Amino acid sequence: MSAVQEVIAFWRDAGREKWFVKDDALDAELKARFTDLHFAAARNECSDWCATPEGTLALLILLDQFPRNMFRGSGHAFATDPLALSIARQAVGKGFDRDVDPPMAIFFYLPFEHSEDPADQQTSMDLFTAHHERVDDAECLRYAVVHQEIITRFGRFPHRNAALGRESTAEERAYLDDGGLKG
């Protein structure tokens, strides 16, 4: 099995019930299996993967999803977000998101949702709205709305402040204390 196939198969098999929740066992397994590959991707050593929809999907998972698990609570969880966003922007422009299994297409959109730029948040909304119309994925659309609302309100994601060494405002602390998105 190629590295591209291994990344996609692992993440597909983990399933949605594990994709967006804290799971220490999953985090440890990802770290053990994919840390070296993640850093290779971060060094642009896997850029040839961008030639195909499947390769791009694997690269986006490696750069945008896996670090959120492998480096949970540290700034590195977000360090490859700009690279993932650049790759996602090019891939969506080529229509690669429509050339993969529909449930996996969301990984082309999440780099926009994870961006703290309001324009990227609007792109996220547009992409997740179209995705919802294709595959009736209300949950992903709801989270896109939540992320956009946070950026509109704060201009950044408050739950990242500690990991990134940013000072939280009183309003951000109150939001987090009241159960706001924890990341």
C-alpha positions as a Python dict, from the first residue, in 0.01 Angstrom:
ca = {
    (1, 'M'): (0, 0, 0),
    (2, 'S'): (137, 342, -92),
    (3, 'A'): (170, 618, 166),
    (4, 'V'): (-120, 803, -2),
    (5, 'Q'): (-343, 497, 28),
    (6, 'E'): (-230, 434, 386),
    (7, 'V'): (-320, 787, 501),
    (8, 'I'): (-661, 782, 333),
    (9, 'A'): (-745, 427, 446),
    (10, 'F'): (-643, 499, 804),
    (11, 'W'): (-852, 816, 824),
    (12, 'R'): (-1151, 667, 643),
    (13, 'D'): (-1143, 364, 874),
    (14, 'A'): (-1121, 585, 1184),
    (15, 'G'): (-1450, 736, 1070),
    (16, 'R'): (-1639, 1051, 1147),
    (17, 'E'): (-1706, 942, 1505),
    (18, 'K'): (-1332, 984, 1572),
    (19, 'W'): (-1240, 1263, 1331),
    (20, 'F'): (-1356, 1554, 1542),
    (21, 'V'): (-1331, 1439, 1904),
    (22, 'K'): (-1045, 1410, 2149),
    (23, 'D'): (-930, 1049, 2159),
    (24, 'D'): (-597, 988, 2333),
    (25, 'A'): (-555, 642, 2177),
    (26, 'L'): (-612, 776, 1826),
    (27, 'D'): (-377, 1068, 1890),
    (28, 'A'): (-104, 828, 2006),
    (29, 'E'): (-153, 597, 1708),
    (30, 'L'): (-138, 889, 1464),
    (31, 'K'): (178, 1015, 1631),
    (32, 'A'): (343, 673, 1616),
    (33, 'R'): (247, 601, 1255),
    (34, 'F'): (247, 936, 1079),
    (35, 'T'): (473, 1191, 1251),
    (36, 'D'): (765, 1136, 1012),
    (37, 'L'): (537, 1152, 710),
    (38, 'H'): (372, 1468, 845),
    (39, 'F'): (708, 1641, 879),
    (40, 'A'): (809, 1525, 530),
    (41, 'A'): (489, 1680, 397),
    (42, 'A'): (556, 1998, 596),
    (43, 'R'): (898, 2019, 425),
    (44, 'N'): (722, 1993, 84),
    (45, 'E'): (873, 1650, 25),
    (46, 'C'): (533, 1512, -79),
    (47, 'S'): (434, 1795, -314),
    (48, 'D'): (418, 1550, -606),
    (49, 'W'): (107, 1408, -437),
    (50, 'C'): (-79, 1719, -555),
    (51, 'A'): (-89, 1574, -907),
    (52, 'T'): (-395, 1362, -823),
    (53, 'P'): (-714, 1412, -623),
    (54, 'E'): (-630, 1117, -395),
    (55, 'G'): (-275, 1236, -336),
    (56, 'T'): (-399, 1584, -255),
    (57, 'L'): (-659, 1442, -17),
    (58, 'A'): (-389, 1247, 167),
    (59, 'L'): (-167, 1554, 184),
    (60, 'L'): (-448, 1768, 324),
    (61, 'I'): (-525, 1507, 588),
    (62, 'L'): (-154, 1495, 681),
    (63, 'L'): (-119, 1873, 703),
    (64, 'D'): (-457, 1986, 834),
    (65, 'Q'): (-614, 1700, 1029),
    (66, 'F'): (-339, 1479, 1171),
    (67, 'P'): (-146, 1763, 1341),
    (68, 'R'): (-458, 1862, 1535),
    (69, 'N'): (-444, 1517, 1692),
    (70, 'M'): (-70, 1453, 1702),
    (71, 'F'): (19, 1791, 1851),
    (72, 'R'): (-299, 1867, 2043),
    (73, 'G'): (-254, 2164, 2276),
    (74, 'S'): (62, 2293, 2109),
    (75, 'G'): (121, 2555, 1845),
    (76, 'H'): (238, 2289, 1602),
    (77, 'A'): (-122, 2167, 1578),
    (78, 'F'): (-177, 2472, 1355),
    (79, 'A'): (172, 2522, 1209),
    (80, 'T'): (98, 2363, 873),
    (81, 'D'): (-241, 2531, 829),
    (82, 'P'): (-108, 2789, 578),
    (83, 'L'): (43, 2516, 362),
    (84, 'A'): (-275, 2309, 380),
    (85, 'L'): (-483, 2614, 287),
    (86, 'S'): (-265, 2688, -15),
    (87, 'I'): (-293, 2327, -133),
    (88, 'A'): (-670, 2322, -72),
    (89, 'R'): (-718, 2645, -266),
    (90, 'Q'): (-538, 2500, -570),
    (91, 'A'): (-712, 2163, -542),
    (92, 'V'): (-1063, 2309, -518),
    (93, 'G'): (-980, 2529, -816),
    (94, 'K'): (-903, 2210, -1011),
    (95, 'G'): (-1223, 2039, -894),
    (96, 'F'): (-1031, 1769, -705),
    (97, 'D'): (-1284, 1785, -420),
    (98, 'R'): (-1548, 1647, -656),
    (99, 'D'): (-1324, 1363, -770),
    (100, 'V'): (-1302, 1186, -434),
    (101, 'D'): (-1554, 991, -231),
    (102, 'P'): (-1810, 1255, -119),
    (103, 'P'): (-1766, 1199, 259),
    (104, 'M'): (-1392, 1263, 217),
    (105, 'A'): (-1442, 1586, 18),
    (106, 'I'): (-1477, 1780, 343),
    (107, 'F'): (-1101, 1756, 393),
    (108, 'F'): (-1058, 1990, 97),
    (109, 'Y'): (-1280, 2244, 276),
    (110, 'L'): (-1158, 2224, 635),
    (111, 'P'): (-841, 2427, 571),
    (112, 'F'): (-1070, 2720, 482),
    (113, 'E'): (-1278, 2660, 796),
    (114, 'H'): (-962, 2649, 1007),
    (115, 'S'): (-835, 2982, 872),
    (116, 'E'): (-870, 3296, 1081),
    (117, 'D'): (-916, 3508, 767),
    (118, 'P'): (-1279, 3621, 715),
    (119, 'A'): (-1251, 3573, 337),
    (120, 'D'): (-1147, 3211, 388),
    (121, 'Q'): (-1440, 3167, 625),
    (122, 'Q'): (-1674, 3284, 350),
    (123, 'T'): (-1513, 3037, 110),
    (124, 'S'): (-1566, 2767, 373),
    (125, 'M'): (-1934, 2858, 394),
    (126, 'D'): (-1970, 2850, 17),
    (127, 'L'): (-1796, 2512, -10),
    (128, 'F'): (-1982, 2350, 278),
    (129, 'T'): (-2315, 2486, 152),
    (130, 'A'): (-2253, 2331, -191),
    (131, 'H'): (-2133, 2009, -25),
    (132, 'H'): (-2449, 1995, 187),
    (133, 'E'): (-2662, 2038, -126),
    (134, 'R'): (-2478, 1744, -289),
    (135, 'V'): (-2468, 1499, 3),
    (136, 'D'): (-2703, 1636, 274),
    (137, 'D'): (-2429, 1695, 532),
    (138, 'A'): (-2598, 1934, 776),
    (139, 'E'): (-2346, 1865, 1054),
    (140, 'C'): (-2047, 1991, 854),
    (141, 'L'): (-2242, 2294, 739),
    (142, 'R'): (-2339, 2371, 1100),
    (143, 'Y'): (-1974, 2363, 1208),
    (144, 'A'): (-1878, 2591, 919),
    (145, 'V'): (-2137, 2840, 1045),
    (146, 'V'): (-2001, 2814, 1401),
    (147, 'H'): (-1643, 2874, 1285),
    (148, 'Q'): (-1744, 3173, 1074),
    (149, 'E'): (-1940, 3322, 1366),
    (150, 'I'): (-1635, 3291, 1593),
    (151, 'I'): (-1412, 3471, 1343),
    (152, 'T'): (-1676, 3739, 1290),
    (153, 'R'): (-1703, 3791, 1666),
    (154, 'F'): (-1337, 3765, 1773),
    (155, 'G'): (-1127, 3785, 1457),
    (156, 'R'): (-951, 3466, 1566),
    (157, 'F'): (-1018, 3134, 1736),
    (158, 'P'): (-993, 3191, 2113),
    (159, 'H'): (-936, 2822, 2183),
    (160, 'R'): (-598, 2850, 2007),
    (161, 'N'): (-471, 3137, 2220),
    (162, 'A'): (-293, 2934, 2488),
    (163, 'A'): (-124, 2702, 2237),
    (164, 'L'): (-11, 2997, 2027),
    (165, 'G'): (101, 3210, 2320),
    (166, 'R'): (-167, 3471, 2259),
    (167, 'E'): (-327, 3669, 2539),
    (168, 'S'): (-702, 3609, 2563),
    (169, 'T'): (-933, 3904, 2604),
    (170, 'A'): (-1191, 3908, 2882),
    (171, 'E'): (-1461, 3843, 2622),
    (172, 'E'): (-1270, 3544, 2484),
    (173, 'R'): (-1215, 3399, 2833),
    (174, 'A'): (-1586, 3437, 2909),
    (175, 'Y'): (-1674, 3268, 2580),
    (176, 'L'): (-1446, 2972, 2654),
    (177, 'D'): (-1564, 2950, 3016),
    (178, 'D'): (-1924, 2939, 2892),
    (179, 'G'): (-1854, 2631, 2679),
    (180, 'G'): (-1750, 2795, 2352),
    (181, 'L'): (-1575, 2591, 2084),
    (182, 'K'): (-1270, 2426, 2236),
    (183, 'G'): (-1114, 2305, 1913),
}
